[in-house]
mmCIF file of C-alpha atoms and ligand atoms in Angstrom:
data_model
loop_
_atom_site.group_PDB
_atom_site.id
_atom_site.type_symbol
_atom_site.label_atom_id
_atom_site.label_comp_id
_atom_site.label_asym_id
_atom_site.label_seq_id
_atom_site.Cartn_x
_atom_site.Cartn_y
_atom_site.Cartn_z
ATOM 1 C CA UNK K 20 3.111 13.026 -0.509
ATOM 2 C CA UNK K 21 2.587 9.163 -1.279
ATOM 3 C CA UNK K 22 5.596 6.215 -0.910
ATOM 4 C CA UNK K 23 5.357 3.561 -3.773
ATOM 5 C CA UNK K 24 7.924 0.318 -4.291
ATOM 6 C CA UNK K 25 7.578 -2.702 -5.590
ATOM 7 C CA UNK K 26 10.252 -6.134 -6.045
ATOM 8 C CA UNK K 27 11.151 -7.327 -9.495
ATOM 9 C CA UNK K 28 7.586 -8.872 -9.895
ATOM 10 C CA UNK K 29 5.716 -5.120 -9.315
ATOM 11 C CA UNK K 30 8.302 -3.380 -11.319
ATOM 12 C CA UNK K 31 6.222 -2.727 -14.317
ATOM 13 C CA UNK K 32 2.741 -2.536 -12.368
ATOM 14 C CA UNK K 33 4.429 0.123 -10.463
ATOM 15 C CA UNK K 34 5.507 2.335 -13.444
ATOM 16 C CA UNK K 35 2.271 2.148 -14.717
ATOM 17 C CA UNK K 36 0.822 3.206 -11.252
ATOM 18 C CA UNK K 37 3.250 5.659 -11.108
ATOM 19 C CA UNK K 38 2.156 7.125 -14.759
ATOM 20 C CA UNK K 39 -1.167 7.499 -13.262
ATOM 21 C CA UNK K 40 -0.436 9.543 -10.189
ATOM 22 C CA UNK K 41 1.478 11.924 -12.206
ATOM 23 C CA UNK K 42 -1.369 11.965 -14.357
ATOM 24 C CA UNK K 43 -3.436 12.529 -11.592
ATOM 25 C CA UNK K 44 -1.072 15.283 -10.314
ATOM 26 C CA UNK K 45 -0.686 12.835 -7.089
ATOM 27 C CA UNK K 46 3.387 13.508 -5.561
ATOM 28 C CA UNK K 47 4.999 10.365 -5.086
ATOM 29 C CA UNK K 48 8.848 9.214 -3.672
ATOM 30 C CA UNK K 49 9.719 6.301 -5.532
ATOM 31 C CA UNK K 50 11.649 3.446 -3.303
ATOM 32 C CA UNK K 51 12.246 1.145 -6.557
ATOM 33 C CA UNK K 52 13.382 -1.661 -7.283
ATOM 34 C CA UNK K 53 14.962 0.052 -9.847
ATOM 35 C CA UNK K 54 15.094 -2.472 -12.271
ATOM 36 C CA UNK K 55 13.134 -5.571 -13.390
ATOM 37 C CA UNK K 56 16.408 -7.579 -11.915
ATOM 38 C CA UNK K 57 15.400 -10.524 -9.190
ATOM 39 C CA UNK K 58 15.162 -9.204 -5.698
ATOM 40 C CA UNK K 59 13.763 -9.500 -2.067
ATOM 41 C CA UNK K 60 10.261 -8.205 -1.593
ATOM 42 C CA UNK K 61 10.916 -7.302 2.326
ATOM 43 C CA UNK K 62 13.220 -4.800 1.572
ATOM 44 C CA UNK K 63 10.661 -2.748 -0.411
ATOM 45 C CA UNK K 64 7.888 -3.494 1.930
ATOM 46 C CA UNK K 65 10.218 -2.287 5.049
ATOM 47 C CA UNK K 66 11.497 1.339 3.020
ATOM 48 C CA UNK K 67 7.916 2.181 2.313
ATOM 49 C CA UNK K 68 6.362 1.198 5.347
ATOM 50 C CA UNK K 69 9.365 3.239 7.254
ATOM 51 C CA UNK K 70 8.684 6.416 5.191
ATOM 52 C CA UNK K 71 4.884 6.026 5.746
ATOM 53 C CA UNK K 72 5.622 5.400 9.460
ATOM 54 C CA UNK K 73 7.563 7.872 10.032
ATOM 55 C CA UNK K 74 5.119 10.460 8.354
ATOM 56 C CA UNK K 75 7.671 11.559 5.787
ATOM 57 C CA UNK K 76 4.507 10.228 3.379
ATOM 58 C CA UNK K 77 0.693 10.095 4.123
ATOM 59 C CA UNK K 78 0.015 6.624 2.689
ATOM 60 C CA UNK K 79 2.214 3.780 0.883
ATOM 61 C CA UNK K 80 1.686 1.365 -2.035
ATOM 62 C CA UNK K 81 3.761 -1.648 -2.723
ATOM 63 C CA UNK K 82 3.324 -4.325 -5.098
ATOM 64 C CA UNK K 83 4.853 -7.849 -5.337
ATOM 65 C CA UNK K 84 3.717 -10.819 -7.907
ATOM 66 C CA UNK K 85 1.037 -11.697 -5.280
ATOM 67 C CA UNK K 86 0.871 -8.681 -3.053
ATOM 68 C CA UNK K 87 1.229 -11.217 -0.026
ATOM 69 C CA UNK K 88 4.921 -10.976 0.786
ATOM 70 C CA UNK K 89 5.605 -7.082 0.445
ATOM 71 C CA UNK K 90 2.185 -6.751 2.565
ATOM 72 C CA UNK K 91 3.505 -9.115 5.334
ATOM 73 C CA UNK K 92 6.602 -6.890 5.506
ATOM 74 C CA UNK K 93 4.905 -3.833 5.518
ATOM 75 C CA UNK K 94 2.801 -4.889 8.111
ATOM 76 C CA UNK K 95 5.544 -5.846 10.414
ATOM 77 C CA UNK K 96 6.860 -2.046 10.728
ATOM 78 C CA UNK K 97 5.241 -0.449 13.686
ATOM 79 C CA UNK K 98 2.327 1.950 12.609
ATOM 80 C CA UNK K 99 1.551 0.188 9.667
ATOM 81 C CA UNK K 100 -2.224 -1.173 8.170
ATOM 82 C CA UNK K 101 -1.156 -2.189 4.795
ATOM 83 C CA UNK K 102 -4.177 -3.900 3.068
ATOM 84 C CA UNK K 103 -3.418 -6.671 0.180
ATOM 85 C CA UNK K 104 -6.493 -5.525 -2.199
ATOM 86 C CA UNK K 105 -7.703 -7.204 -5.421
ATOM 87 C CA UNK K 106 -11.035 -5.231 -5.497
ATOM 88 C CA UNK K 107 -12.167 -2.145 -5.208
ATOM 89 C CA UNK K 108 -14.919 -2.782 -2.598
ATOM 90 C CA UNK K 109 -11.738 -3.980 -0.551
ATOM 91 C CA UNK K 110 -10.207 -1.471 -1.206
ATOM 92 C CA UNK K 111 -13.076 1.276 -0.067
ATOM 93 C CA UNK K 112 -13.526 -0.660 3.311
ATOM 94 C CA UNK K 113 -9.735 -0.622 3.928
ATOM 95 C CA UNK K 114 -9.490 2.798 4.122
ATOM 96 C CA UNK K 115 -13.068 3.438 5.377
ATOM 97 C CA UNK K 116 -13.507 1.052 8.271
ATOM 98 C CA UNK K 117 -9.370 -0.012 8.730
ATOM 99 C CA UNK K 118 -7.988 3.498 7.949
ATOM 100 C CA UNK K 119 -5.857 1.533 5.738
ATOM 101 C CA UNK K 120 -2.555 3.442 5.345
ATOM 102 C CA UNK K 121 -0.754 1.236 2.489
ATOM 103 C CA UNK K 122 -2.298 -0.768 -0.312
ATOM 104 C CA UNK K 123 -0.455 -3.993 -1.566
ATOM 105 C CA UNK K 124 -1.274 -4.804 -4.977
ATOM 106 C CA UNK K 125 -0.814 -8.396 -6.951
ATOM 107 C CA UNK K 126 0.890 -7.693 -10.109
ATOM 108 C CA UNK K 127 0.344 -11.482 -11.603
ATOM 109 C CA UNK K 128 -2.834 -11.513 -10.071
ATOM 110 C CA UNK K 129 -4.462 -8.334 -11.378
ATOM 111 C CA UNK K 130 -5.211 -6.517 -15.054
ATOM 112 C CA UNK K 131 -3.795 -3.191 -15.325
ATOM 113 C CA UNK K 132 -7.206 -1.576 -15.388
ATOM 114 C CA UNK K 133 -8.783 -2.934 -12.046
ATOM 115 C CA UNK K 134 -5.288 -2.306 -10.321
ATOM 116 C CA UNK K 135 -5.170 1.622 -11.324
ATOM 117 C CA UNK K 136 -9.700 1.344 -9.989
ATOM 118 C CA UNK K 137 -8.042 -0.396 -7.016
ATOM 119 C CA UNK K 138 -5.488 2.514 -6.540
ATOM 120 C CA UNK K 139 -8.110 5.197 -7.114
ATOM 121 C CA UNK K 140 -10.532 3.744 -4.525
ATOM 122 C CA UNK K 141 -7.765 3.690 -1.887
ATOM 123 C CA UNK K 142 -6.387 7.405 -2.613
ATOM 124 C CA UNK K 143 -10.173 8.478 -2.711
ATOM 125 C CA UNK K 144 -11.917 6.644 0.477
ATOM 126 C CA UNK K 145 -11.970 8.750 3.715
ATOM 127 C CA UNK K 146 -11.845 6.946 7.109
ATOM 128 C CA UNK K 147 -15.129 6.770 8.357
ATOM 129 C CA UNK K 148 -13.842 6.915 12.258
ATOM 130 C CA UNK K 149 -16.430 6.638 15.124
ATOM 131 C CA UNK K 150 -16.784 3.325 15.821
ATOM 132 C CA UNK K 151 -13.960 2.176 13.372
ATOM 133 C CA UNK K 152 -11.975 4.583 15.372
ATOM 134 C CA UNK K 153 -12.295 2.104 18.523
ATOM 135 C CA UNK K 154 -11.648 -1.157 16.550
ATOM 136 C CA UNK K 155 -8.413 0.648 14.591
ATOM 137 C CA UNK K 156 -6.982 1.939 18.374
ATOM 138 C CA UNK K 157 -7.609 -1.989 19.657
ATOM 139 C CA UNK K 158 -5.564 -3.117 16.506
ATOM 140 C CA UNK K 159 -3.107 -0.458 17.137
ATOM 141 C CA UNK K 160 -2.972 -1.484 20.733
ATOM 142 C CA UNK K 161 -1.414 -4.917 19.867
ATOM 143 C CA UNK K 162 1.802 -3.398 19.021
ATOM 144 C CA UNK K 163 2.221 -2.162 22.553
ATOM 145 C CA UNK K 164 1.382 -5.767 24.067
ATOM 146 C CA UNK K 165 4.987 -7.235 22.078
HETATM 147 C C1 RB5 S 227 8.818 -12.927 -6.614
HETATM 148 O O1 RB5 S 227 9.079 -14.170 -7.523
HETATM 149 C C2 RB5 S 227 7.474 -13.427 -5.626
HETATM 150 O O2 RB5 S 227 7.467 -14.342 -4.417
HETATM 151 C C3 RB5 S 227 7.101 -12.335 -4.781
HETATM 152 O O3 RB5 S 227 7.091 -11.228 -5.502
HETATM 153 C C4 RB5 S 227 5.937 -12.180 -4.350
HETATM 154 O O4 RB5 S 227 4.730 -12.765 -5.008
HETATM 155 C C5 RB5 S 227 5.902 -12.588 -2.764
HETATM 156 O O5 RB5 S 227 5.024 -12.700 -2.127
#
């Protein structure tokens, strides 16, 4: 199960991503926003982040205008590793090396075709583990030193 959310800036791209997920037979839970009216991206970054951190959803995708604000918000949730990606190589490495559990996209930055390729890359790439597991564990240990 995937969690997905966006602010108004990511509303349209989120609809396109949800259609794509449905076509791929991937189940998702939609955290809104539910109209194109102006709203605040931290609310959606946090909601999707909490769904992933709690284990209710395995991974999350969030979208705002640039992807920056919503990724920063999601990364404030304990347990979240949210990667803002603008290319497929970064999406692949975010999974293979960083074991990212969330993907952030910038709707005002990316074309629809590239955005969907990035989504597919993120969903279809596994974590390599090994030396990367040690590094990811070091990232997560930072949370314990707060
Ligand atoms: C909303 O106008 C915009 O600031 C937001 O979607 C996002 O780009 C923030 O980082």
